[in-house]
Amino acid sequence: MKSHLGLAARTLALDLAAGELIAALEAAGIDCLLLKGPAMAHRLYLDAPGCRNYGDIDLLVAPWQFDAAGRVLASLGFEDHLAGVRASEAARLQERLWLRDGAAYLAVDLHRGFHHVADQAAWWELLRRHREVLMVEGQPVAIPDRVGCALIAGLHASKATSLGKALEDLRRALLLFDDGVWRQAADLARSVGAGSAFAAALHRESAGADLAARLGLTITDPVMWFCATSLAHGAGSLSCVLAQGDWADRARRLRDAAFPSRPLLAGSWPIARRGRGGLAAAHLGRLCVTATRLPRLLLAWHRTCRTLRRCGSAPPRRTLSQLRGIPDGYLHRCLNATQKASGICSDSPEIQP
């Protein structure tokens, strides 16, 4: 009971803070859109109110107003958690994390794009066209409409590390939205360069694989298929290194993946904040962990390439569990366990194989 009350209080604090932030941005002449959190809860969890918990505020602004929005956050007492990253790392970041300490600890993910989006300006413009207004604690805020919600649910699930909440969002979206909505969402994903990632993410669910087959969505990019479907730790980092680009760009990506800057490294290795000795220890520990994971990663990548060479594109009805050779129903049991451990209400329907 206490944990549920704590989550409810946390959600209320975030909703109030979201209204404050959006009002401050609008006062500065910056248009914004609330991507997830209350937007997803309103659209996908009407049958289970309060069950879509969130720990931060995801705001999207136009890429040309990204720096100005950061200055507004700074004026409100937020600090850029990734200040000091390399220029090559900053250029690839679709969002930056801003934190504010105090009685009400707050985290804001300020977005100028989204996962696998190549054209950030087009992303902003299309979501501006696909938005509606939701009242959040008395404050009107812009959120994605049905098509925008389906698009975000798909691309959020395309991350290599997406489990639990992201897949629950995708599962619910697949149940709620018809093929017409998903067809529009797929068209929008293609228009911003994220078509393969969107199609690959659908294959994380059996219903999504069936939908992709009905819509004729195929995946010919092995990197996107690997990123969205691999269960191996580090798949996201390897996908970034393998992505298309010239040799100089790939060399920078390899350097950034092997030796990330202190702000990025400290996110998973807090010891990196403790001077030069802590930074060296964090790099050494990370390299050791990477060395143990690399054989499995390379094997998973080899299997992905072999599958696509044999089929020409991702098999339209090939789900994640089938691709990885996991017994039927095992992945869904793992996801249900993750769902319960992450605090989703017990009366929320379980994922069915």
mmCIF file of C-alpha atoms in Angstrom:
data_model
loop_
_atom_site.group_PDB
_atom_site.id
_atom_site.type_symbol
_atom_site.label_atom_id
_atom_site.label_comp_id
_atom_site.label_asym_id
_atom_site.label_seq_id
_atom_site.Cartn_x
_atom_site.Cartn_y
_atom_site.Cartn_z
ATOM 1 C CA MET A 1 0.000 0.000 0.000
ATOM 2 C CA LYS A 2 2.775 2.422 0.925
ATOM 3 C CA SER A 3 4.570 1.781 -2.341
ATOM 4 C CA HIS A 4 1.409 2.522 -4.367
ATOM 5 C CA LEU A 5 0.804 5.708 -2.373
ATOM 6 C CA GLY A 6 4.408 6.732 -2.967
ATOM 7 C CA LEU A 7 4.079 6.124 -6.714
ATOM 8 C CA ALA A 8 0.814 8.097 -6.808
ATOM 9 C CA ALA A 9 2.436 11.004 -4.983
ATOM 10 C CA ARG A 10 5.411 10.871 -7.321
ATOM 11 C CA THR A 11 3.149 10.871 -10.375
ATOM 12 C CA LEU A 12 1.196 13.853 -9.027
ATOM 13 C CA ALA A 13 4.435 15.778 -8.405
ATOM 14 C CA LEU A 14 5.602 15.070 -11.955
ATOM 15 C CA ASP A 15 2.268 16.148 -13.445
ATOM 16 C CA LEU A 16 2.363 19.423 -11.505
ATOM 17 C CA ALA A 17 5.978 19.996 -12.559
ATOM 18 C CA ALA A 18 5.098 19.251 -16.190
ATOM 19 C CA GLY A 19 2.460 21.977 -16.103
ATOM 20 C CA GLU A 20 4.968 24.403 -14.570
ATOM 21 C CA LEU A 21 7.616 23.608 -17.184
ATOM 22 C CA ILE A 22 5.258 23.849 -20.137
ATOM 23 C CA ALA A 23 3.937 27.199 -18.911
ATOM 24 C CA ALA A 24 7.501 28.500 -18.526
ATOM 25 C CA LEU A 25 8.473 27.324 -22.002
ATOM 26 C CA GLU A 26 5.384 28.873 -23.556
ATOM 27 C CA ALA A 27 6.146 32.153 -21.762
ATOM 28 C CA ALA A 28 9.570 32.062 -23.432
ATOM 29 C CA GLY A 29 7.952 31.526 -26.845
ATOM 30 C CA ILE A 30 8.904 27.828 -27.027
ATOM 31 C CA ASP A 31 6.272 25.373 -28.227
ATOM 32 C CA CYS A 32 6.521 21.873 -26.737
ATOM 33 C CA LEU A 33 4.746 18.531 -26.607
ATOM 34 C CA LEU A 34 4.485 15.985 -23.782
ATOM 35 C CA LEU A 35 5.631 12.703 -25.330
ATOM 36 C CA LYS A 36 5.022 9.962 -22.760
ATOM 37 C CA GLY A 37 3.990 9.810 -19.096
ATOM 38 C CA PRO A 38 0.453 11.261 -18.814
ATOM 39 C CA ALA A 39 0.086 11.093 -22.605
ATOM 40 C CA MET A 40 0.579 7.304 -22.664
ATOM 41 C CA ALA A 41 -1.477 6.831 -19.487
ATOM 42 C CA HIS A 42 -4.391 8.777 -20.989
ATOM 43 C CA ARG A 43 -4.292 6.930 -24.288
ATOM 44 C CA LEU A 44 -3.393 3.357 -23.346
ATOM 45 C CA TYR A 45 -4.330 2.799 -19.688
ATOM 46 C CA LEU A 46 -7.905 4.053 -19.346
ATOM 47 C CA ASP A 47 -8.911 0.551 -18.220
ATOM 48 C CA ALA A 48 -6.256 0.606 -15.470
ATOM 49 C CA PRO A 49 -5.995 4.157 -14.077
ATOM 50 C CA GLY A 50 -2.791 4.846 -12.157
ATOM 51 C CA CYS A 51 -1.038 1.770 -13.508
ATOM 52 C CA ARG A 52 1.187 3.561 -16.022
ATOM 53 C CA ASN A 53 3.883 4.858 -13.669
ATOM 54 C CA TYR A 54 6.655 7.169 -14.836
ATOM 55 C CA GLY A 55 9.728 8.663 -13.235
ATOM 56 C CA ASP A 56 10.494 11.630 -15.462
ATOM 57 C CA ILE A 57 8.951 14.194 -17.794
ATOM 58 C CA ASP A 58 9.495 13.712 -21.535
ATOM 59 C CA LEU A 59 9.175 16.985 -23.427
ATOM 60 C CA LEU A 60 9.712 17.444 -27.154
ATOM 61 C CA VAL A 61 10.717 20.820 -28.592
ATOM 62 C CA ALA A 62 11.732 21.908 -32.075
ATOM 63 C CA PRO A 63 15.410 21.109 -32.711
ATOM 64 C CA TRP A 64 16.154 24.777 -33.409
ATOM 65 C CA GLN A 65 14.732 25.679 -29.956
ATOM 66 C CA PHE A 66 16.503 22.872 -28.082
ATOM 67 C CA ASP A 67 19.241 25.086 -26.602
ATOM 68 C CA ALA A 68 16.782 27.836 -25.687
ATOM 69 C CA ALA A 69 14.592 25.281 -23.890
ATOM 70 C CA GLY A 70 17.661 24.118 -21.978
ATOM 71 C CA ARG A 71 18.270 27.673 -20.801
ATOM 72 C CA VAL A 72 14.682 27.864 -19.518
ATOM 73 C CA LEU A 73 15.213 24.643 -17.558
ATOM 74 C CA ALA A 74 18.443 26.035 -16.127
ATOM 75 C CA SER A 75 16.595 29.166 -14.998
ATOM 76 C CA LEU A 76 14.177 26.910 -13.088
ATOM 77 C CA GLY A 77 17.000 25.230 -11.175
ATOM 78 C CA PHE A 78 17.585 22.194 -13.386
ATOM 79 C CA GLU A 79 21.096 20.997 -14.215
ATOM 80 C CA ASP A 80 22.182 19.338 -17.441
ATOM 81 C CA HIS A 81 23.131 15.794 -16.405
ATOM 82 C CA LEU A 82 25.150 15.334 -19.605
ATOM 83 C CA ALA A 83 27.056 18.602 -19.588
ATOM 84 C CA GLY A 84 30.593 17.962 -20.801
ATOM 85 C CA VAL A 85 29.947 15.134 -23.265
ATOM 86 C CA ARG A 86 32.029 15.095 -26.437
ATOM 87 C CA ALA A 87 30.725 16.948 -29.467
ATOM 88 C CA SER A 88 30.444 13.655 -31.385
ATOM 89 C CA GLU A 89 28.336 12.181 -28.555
ATOM 90 C CA ALA A 90 26.164 15.289 -28.223
ATOM 91 C CA ALA A 91 25.423 15.273 -31.965
ATOM 92 C CA ARG A 92 23.935 11.749 -31.696
ATOM 93 C CA LEU A 93 21.855 12.409 -28.583
ATOM 94 C CA GLN A 94 18.158 12.680 -29.303
ATOM 95 C CA GLU A 95 17.487 13.969 -25.785
ATOM 96 C CA ARG A 96 19.287 15.345 -22.737
ATOM 97 C CA LEU A 97 18.536 14.614 -19.108
ATOM 98 C CA TRP A 98 17.974 17.580 -16.778
ATOM 99 C CA LEU A 99 17.797 17.055 -13.011
ATOM 100 C CA ARG A 100 16.651 19.229 -10.127
ATOM 101 C CA ASP A 101 17.438 18.269 -6.541
ATOM 102 C CA GLY A 102 15.445 19.321 -3.534
ATOM 103 C CA ALA A 103 12.354 18.229 -1.663
ATOM 104 C CA ALA A 104 10.787 17.164 -4.963
ATOM 105 C CA TYR A 105 13.548 15.521 -7.021
ATOM 106 C CA LEU A 106 12.631 15.948 -10.677
ATOM 107 C CA ALA A 107 14.027 14.549 -13.926
ATOM 108 C CA VAL A 108 13.227 15.959 -17.369
ATOM 109 C CA ASP A 109 14.151 14.289 -20.649
ATOM 110 C CA LEU A 110 14.281 17.155 -23.114
ATOM 111 C CA HIS A 111 13.875 15.731 -26.633
ATOM 112 C CA ARG A 112 14.735 17.181 -30.011
ATOM 113 C CA GLY A 113 14.159 13.815 -31.714
ATOM 114 C CA PHE A 114 13.445 10.213 -30.782
ATOM 115 C CA HIS A 115 14.949 6.746 -31.080
ATOM 116 C CA HIS A 116 16.272 6.056 -34.620
ATOM 117 C CA VAL A 117 14.820 9.312 -36.016
ATOM 118 C CA ALA A 118 17.123 10.640 -38.749
ATOM 119 C CA ASP A 119 15.276 13.884 -39.562
ATOM 120 C CA GLN A 120 14.590 15.740 -36.316
ATOM 121 C CA ALA A 121 12.942 18.733 -38.003
ATOM 122 C CA ALA A 122 10.492 16.463 -39.836
ATOM 123 C CA TRP A 123 9.826 14.593 -36.577
ATOM 124 C CA TRP A 124 8.837 17.818 -34.850
ATOM 125 C CA GLU A 125 6.631 18.978 -37.695
ATOM 126 C CA LEU A 126 4.738 15.708 -38.051
ATOM 127 C CA LEU A 127 4.051 15.427 -34.305
ATOM 128 C CA ARG A 128 2.849 19.040 -34.320
ATOM 129 C CA ARG A 129 0.298 17.945 -36.913
ATOM 130 C CA HIS A 130 -0.651 14.846 -34.921
ATOM 131 C CA ARG A 131 -1.371 16.283 -31.502
ATOM 132 C CA GLU A 132 -4.291 17.093 -29.253
ATOM 133 C CA VAL A 133 -4.780 18.832 -25.905
ATOM 134 C CA LEU A 134 -4.973 17.060 -22.539
ATOM 135 C CA MET A 135 -5.640 18.734 -19.188
ATOM 136 C CA VAL A 136 -2.899 17.729 -16.728
ATOM 137 C CA GLU A 137 -3.573 19.025 -13.209
ATOM 138 C CA GLY A 138 -5.490 21.969 -14.618
ATOM 139 C CA GLN A 139 -2.867 22.864 -17.231
ATOM 140 C CA PRO A 140 -3.617 22.290 -20.947
ATOM 141 C CA VAL A 141 -0.730 20.395 -22.543
ATOM 142 C CA ALA A 142 -0.195 19.103 -26.074
ATOM 143 C CA ILE A 143 0.126 15.325 -26.417
ATOM 144 C CA PRO A 144 0.319 12.984 -29.449
ATOM 145 C CA ASP A 145 -2.962 11.850 -30.985
ATOM 146 C CA ARG A 146 -3.731 8.190 -31.740
ATOM 147 C CA VAL A 147 -1.385 8.021 -34.725
ATOM 148 C CA GLY A 148 1.383 9.812 -32.834
ATOM 149 C CA CYS A 149 0.902 7.518 -29.834
ATOM 150 C CA ALA A 150 1.211 4.411 -32.037
ATOM 151 C CA LEU A 151 4.342 5.858 -33.632
ATOM 152 C CA ILE A 152 5.972 6.590 -30.258
ATOM 153 C CA ALA A 153 4.965 3.222 -28.801
ATOM 154 C CA GLY A 154 6.621 1.464 -31.747
ATOM 155 C CA LEU A 155 9.828 3.491 -31.758
ATOM 156 C CA HIS A 156 10.159 3.353 -27.963
ATOM 157 C CA ALA A 157 10.064 -0.442 -28.187
ATOM 158 C CA SER A 158 12.754 -0.393 -30.900
ATOM 159 C CA LYS A 159 15.519 0.271 -28.369
ATOM 160 C CA ALA A 160 17.707 -2.739 -27.663
ATOM 161 C CA THR A 161 17.201 -2.201 -23.919
ATOM 162 C CA SER A 162 13.408 -1.769 -24.090
ATOM 163 C CA LEU A 163 11.612 -4.271 -21.884
ATOM 164 C CA GLY A 164 8.830 -4.045 -19.315
ATOM 165 C CA LYS A 165 7.049 -0.708 -19.628
ATOM 166 C CA ALA A 166 7.922 -0.012 -23.282
ATOM 167 C CA LEU A 167 6.692 -3.423 -24.391
ATOM 168 C CA GLU A 168 3.584 -3.126 -22.246
ATOM 169 C CA ASP A 169 2.831 0.180 -24.000
ATOM 170 C CA LEU A 170 3.324 -1.496 -27.383
ATOM 171 C CA ARG A 171 1.120 -4.457 -26.446
ATOM 172 C CA ARG A 172 -1.695 -2.179 -25.328
ATOM 173 C CA ALA A 173 -1.373 -0.009 -28.438
ATOM 174 C CA LEU A 174 -1.624 -3.108 -30.636
ATOM 175 C CA LEU A 175 -4.873 -4.042 -28.871
ATOM 176 C CA LEU A 176 -6.407 -0.559 -29.047
ATOM 177 C CA PHE A 177 -5.494 0.801 -32.490
ATOM 178 C CA ASP A 178 -6.749 -0.514 -35.815
ATOM 179 C CA ASP A 179 -4.706 -1.208 -38.929
ATOM 180 C CA GLY A 180 -5.496 2.231 -40.364
ATOM 181 C CA VAL A 181 -3.810 3.956 -37.419
ATOM 182 C CA TRP A 182 -0.778 1.687 -37.648
ATOM 183 C CA ARG A 183 -0.508 2.206 -41.407
ATOM 184 C CA GLN A 184 -0.360 5.973 -40.870
ATOM 185 C CA ALA A 185 2.182 5.531 -38.077
ATOM 186 C CA ALA A 186 4.368 3.360 -40.318
ATOM 187 C CA ASP A 187 4.204 5.994 -43.077
ATOM 188 C CA LEU A 188 5.285 8.673 -40.591
ATOM 189 C CA ALA A 189 8.137 6.489 -39.338
ATOM 190 C CA ARG A 190 9.414 6.081 -42.904
ATOM 191 C CA SER A 191 9.183 9.841 -43.486
ATOM 192 C CA VAL A 192 11.665 10.514 -40.641
ATOM 193 C CA GLY A 193 14.051 7.671 -41.552
ATOM 194 C CA ALA A 194 12.875 5.248 -38.855
ATOM 195 C CA GLY A 195 10.809 2.853 -40.957
ATOM 196 C CA SER A 196 13.010 -0.209 -40.440
ATOM 197 C CA ALA A 197 13.246 0.396 -36.690
ATOM 198 C CA PHE A 198 9.466 0.742 -36.442
ATOM 199 C CA ALA A 199 8.837 -2.430 -38.410
ATOM 200 C CA ALA A 200 11.420 -4.365 -36.408
ATOM 201 C CA ALA A 201 9.913 -3.245 -33.090
ATOM 202 C CA LEU A 202 6.516 -4.631 -34.076
ATOM 203 C CA HIS A 203 8.090 -8.087 -34.235
ATOM 204 C CA ARG A 204 8.720 -7.989 -30.486
ATOM 205 C CA GLU A 205 5.064 -9.001 -30.064
ATOM 206 C CA SER A 206 3.169 -11.766 -31.858
ATOM 207 C CA ALA A 207 0.292 -9.399 -32.626
ATOM 208 C CA GLY A 208 2.828 -6.904 -33.962
ATOM 209 C CA ALA A 209 4.384 -9.509 -36.255
ATOM 210 C CA ASP A 210 0.930 -10.307 -37.645
ATOM 211 C CA LEU A 211 0.260 -6.596 -38.118
ATOM 212 C CA ALA A 212 3.563 -6.102 -39.952
ATOM 213 C CA ALA A 213 2.622 -8.974 -42.270
ATOM 214 C CA ARG A 214 -0.793 -7.435 -43.023
ATOM 215 C CA LEU A 215 0.735 -4.027 -43.733
ATOM 216 C CA GLY A 216 3.583 -5.489 -45.793
ATOM 217 C CA LEU A 217 6.269 -4.029 -43.509
ATOM 218 C CA THR A 218 9.687 -5.571 -44.050
ATOM 219 C CA ILE A 219 13.117 -4.983 -42.544
ATOM 220 C CA THR A 220 16.114 -5.054 -44.839
ATOM 221 C CA ASP A 221 18.540 -3.239 -42.516
ATOM 222 C CA PRO A 222 20.302 -5.839 -40.337
ATOM 223 C CA VAL A 223 21.433 -3.181 -37.836
ATOM 224 C CA MET A 224 17.854 -2.089 -37.098
ATOM 225 C CA TRP A 225 16.648 -5.680 -36.875
ATOM 226 C CA PHE A 226 19.509 -6.551 -34.526
ATOM 227 C CA CYS A 227 18.941 -3.486 -32.323
ATOM 228 C CA ALA A 228 15.203 -4.058 -31.974
ATOM 229 C CA THR A 229 15.214 -7.829 -31.475
ATOM 230 C CA SER A 230 18.476 -8.843 -29.812
ATOM 231 C CA LEU A 231 18.314 -9.754 -26.128
ATOM 232 C CA ALA A 232 22.105 -9.612 -25.762
ATOM 233 C CA HIS A 233 23.498 -6.963 -23.399
ATOM 234 C CA GLY A 234 25.253 -4.212 -25.330
ATOM 235 C CA ALA A 235 23.227 -4.671 -28.521
ATOM 236 C CA GLY A 236 22.415 -0.956 -28.606
ATOM 237 C CA SER A 237 26.070 0.097 -28.421
ATOM 238 C CA LEU A 238 27.115 -2.413 -31.090
ATOM 239 C CA SER A 239 24.247 -1.274 -33.322
ATOM 240 C CA CYS A 240 25.469 2.313 -33.040
ATOM 241 C CA VAL A 241 28.976 1.270 -34.090
ATOM 242 C CA LEU A 242 27.682 -0.793 -37.016
ATOM 243 C CA ALA A 243 25.294 1.861 -38.354
ATOM 244 C CA GLN A 244 25.966 3.307 -41.795
ATOM 245 C CA GLY A 245 28.497 6.094 -42.232
ATOM 246 C CA ASP A 246 31.991 6.781 -43.520
ATOM 247 C CA TRP A 247 35.051 5.290 -41.841
ATOM 248 C CA ALA A 248 35.860 8.453 -39.912
ATOM 249 C CA ASP A 249 32.347 8.551 -38.471
ATOM 250 C CA ARG A 250 32.463 4.872 -37.569
ATOM 251 C CA ALA A 251 35.849 5.350 -35.900
ATOM 252 C CA ARG A 252 34.385 8.147 -33.749
ATOM 253 C CA ARG A 253 31.426 5.972 -32.853
ATOM 254 C CA LEU A 254 33.735 3.098 -31.921
ATOM 255 C CA ARG A 255 35.802 5.402 -29.721
ATOM 256 C CA ASP A 256 32.698 6.800 -28.039
ATOM 257 C CA ALA A 257 31.328 3.294 -27.449
ATOM 258 C CA ALA A 258 34.606 1.929 -26.071
ATOM 259 C CA PHE A 259 35.609 5.017 -24.072
ATOM 260 C CA PRO A 260 32.543 7.179 -23.355
ATOM 261 C CA SER A 261 33.008 10.605 -21.799
ATOM 262 C CA ARG A 262 32.704 10.947 -18.034
ATOM 263 C CA PRO A 263 29.041 12.158 -17.956
ATOM 264 C CA LEU A 264 27.844 9.182 -20.017
ATOM 265 C CA LEU A 265 30.051 6.690 -18.204
ATOM 266 C CA ALA A 266 28.946 7.904 -14.770
ATOM 267 C CA GLY A 267 25.343 7.006 -15.607
ATOM 268 C CA SER A 268 26.149 3.301 -15.234
ATOM 269 C CA TRP A 269 29.451 3.554 -13.315
ATOM 270 C CA PRO A 270 29.056 6.168 -10.519
ATOM 271 C CA ILE A 271 32.683 5.640 -9.465
ATOM 272 C CA ALA A 272 33.652 7.628 -12.586
ATOM 273 C CA ARG A 273 32.718 10.802 -10.682
ATOM 274 C CA ARG A 274 35.522 10.235 -8.139
ATOM 275 C CA GLY A 275 38.417 11.949 -9.817
ATOM 276 C CA ARG A 276 40.881 10.510 -12.298
ATOM 277 C CA GLY A 277 41.355 7.290 -10.357
ATOM 278 C CA GLY A 278 37.621 6.620 -10.313
ATOM 279 C CA LEU A 279 37.345 7.425 -14.009
ATOM 280 C CA ALA A 280 40.174 4.995 -14.838
ATOM 281 C CA ALA A 281 38.593 2.296 -12.662
ATOM 282 C CA ALA A 282 35.235 2.783 -14.384
ATOM 283 C CA HIS A 283 36.797 2.509 -17.853
ATOM 284 C CA LEU A 284 38.694 -0.637 -16.841
ATOM 285 C CA GLY A 285 35.620 -2.247 -15.337
ATOM 286 C CA ARG A 286 33.536 -1.413 -18.378
ATOM 287 C CA LEU A 287 36.123 -2.856 -20.758
ATOM 288 C CA CYS A 288 36.207 -6.092 -18.735
ATOM 289 C CA VAL A 289 32.429 -6.388 -18.844
ATOM 290 C CA THR A 290 32.423 -5.635 -22.581
ATOM 291 C CA ALA A 291 35.049 -8.322 -23.200
ATOM 292 C CA THR A 292 32.853 -10.945 -21.521
ATOM 293 C CA ARG A 293 29.762 -9.879 -23.510
ATOM 294 C CA LEU A 294 31.415 -9.455 -26.904
ATOM 295 C CA PRO A 295 31.382 -13.143 -28.007
ATOM 296 C CA ARG A 296 27.639 -13.428 -27.418
ATOM 297 C CA LEU A 297 27.039 -10.078 -29.127
ATOM 298 C CA LEU A 298 29.008 -11.086 -32.215
ATOM 299 C CA LEU A 299 27.212 -14.433 -32.367
ATOM 300 C CA ALA A 300 23.840 -12.663 -32.184
ATOM 301 C CA TRP A 301 24.928 -10.270 -34.947
ATOM 302 C CA HIS A 302 26.051 -13.198 -37.124
ATOM 303 C CA ARG A 303 22.664 -14.888 -36.677
ATOM 304 C CA THR A 304 20.865 -11.686 -37.636
ATOM 305 C CA CYS A 305 22.880 -11.275 -40.844
ATOM 306 C CA ARG A 306 22.401 -14.944 -41.731
ATOM 307 C CA THR A 307 18.626 -14.671 -41.229
ATOM 308 C CA LEU A 308 18.308 -11.618 -43.456
ATOM 309 C CA ARG A 309 20.591 -13.096 -46.154
ATOM 310 C CA ARG A 310 18.475 -16.234 -46.240
ATOM 311 C CA CYS A 311 15.099 -14.464 -46.270
ATOM 312 C CA GLY A 312 15.898 -11.219 -48.087
ATOM 313 C CA SER A 313 14.086 -9.330 -45.324
ATOM 314 C CA ALA A 314 12.842 -10.020 -41.829
ATOM 315 C CA PRO A 315 10.405 -12.976 -41.916
ATOM 316 C CA PRO A 316 6.952 -11.357 -41.675
ATOM 317 C CA ARG A 317 5.666 -13.689 -38.961
ATOM 318 C CA ARG A 318 8.969 -14.325 -37.202
ATOM 319 C CA THR A 319 8.582 -13.158 -33.623
ATOM 320 C CA LEU A 320 11.401 -12.402 -31.240
ATOM 321 C CA SER A 321 11.010 -15.665 -29.345
ATOM 322 C CA GLN A 322 11.113 -17.693 -32.588
ATOM 323 C CA LEU A 323 14.156 -15.810 -33.897
ATOM 324 C CA ARG A 324 16.115 -16.408 -30.703
ATOM 325 C CA GLY A 325 15.011 -20.024 -30.374
ATOM 326 C CA ILE A 326 13.237 -19.338 -27.075
ATOM 327 C CA PRO A 327 10.488 -21.803 -26.107
ATOM 328 C CA ASP A 328 6.995 -20.528 -26.857
ATOM 329 C CA GLY A 329 5.643 -18.460 -23.977
ATOM 330 C CA TYR A 330 8.975 -18.140 -22.166
ATOM 331 C CA LEU A 331 9.623 -14.544 -23.246
ATOM 332 C CA HIS A 332 6.103 -13.514 -22.262
ATOM 333 C CA ARG A 333 6.568 -15.041 -18.799
ATOM 334 C CA CYS A 334 9.806 -13.049 -18.464
ATOM 335 C CA LEU A 335 8.020 -9.863 -19.513
ATOM 336 C CA ASN A 336 5.200 -10.479 -17.042
ATOM 337 C CA ALA A 337 7.784 -10.936 -14.288
ATOM 338 C CA THR A 338 9.458 -7.693 -15.364
ATOM 339 C CA GLN A 339 6.070 -5.983 -15.424
ATOM 340 C CA LYS A 340 5.324 -6.997 -11.825
ATOM 341 C CA ALA A 341 8.816 -6.101 -10.621
ATOM 342 C CA SER A 342 8.588 -2.644 -12.211
ATOM 343 C CA GLY A 343 5.504 -1.759 -10.178
ATOM 344 C CA ILE A 344 2.736 -2.110 -12.753
ATOM 345 C CA CYS A 345 -0.544 -2.781 -10.918
ATOM 346 C CA SER A 346 -1.406 -6.397 -10.276
ATOM 347 C CA ASP A 347 -4.859 -5.935 -11.828
ATOM 348 C CA SER A 348 -3.295 -4.993 -15.167
ATOM 349 C CA PRO A 349 -3.844 -7.821 -17.683
ATOM 350 C CA GLU A 350 -0.835 -10.028 -18.213
ATOM 351 C CA ILE A 351 0.947 -10.417 -21.520
ATOM 352 C CA GLN A 352 -0.351 -13.512 -23.265
ATOM 353 C CA PRO A 353 1.749 -15.703 -25.563
#
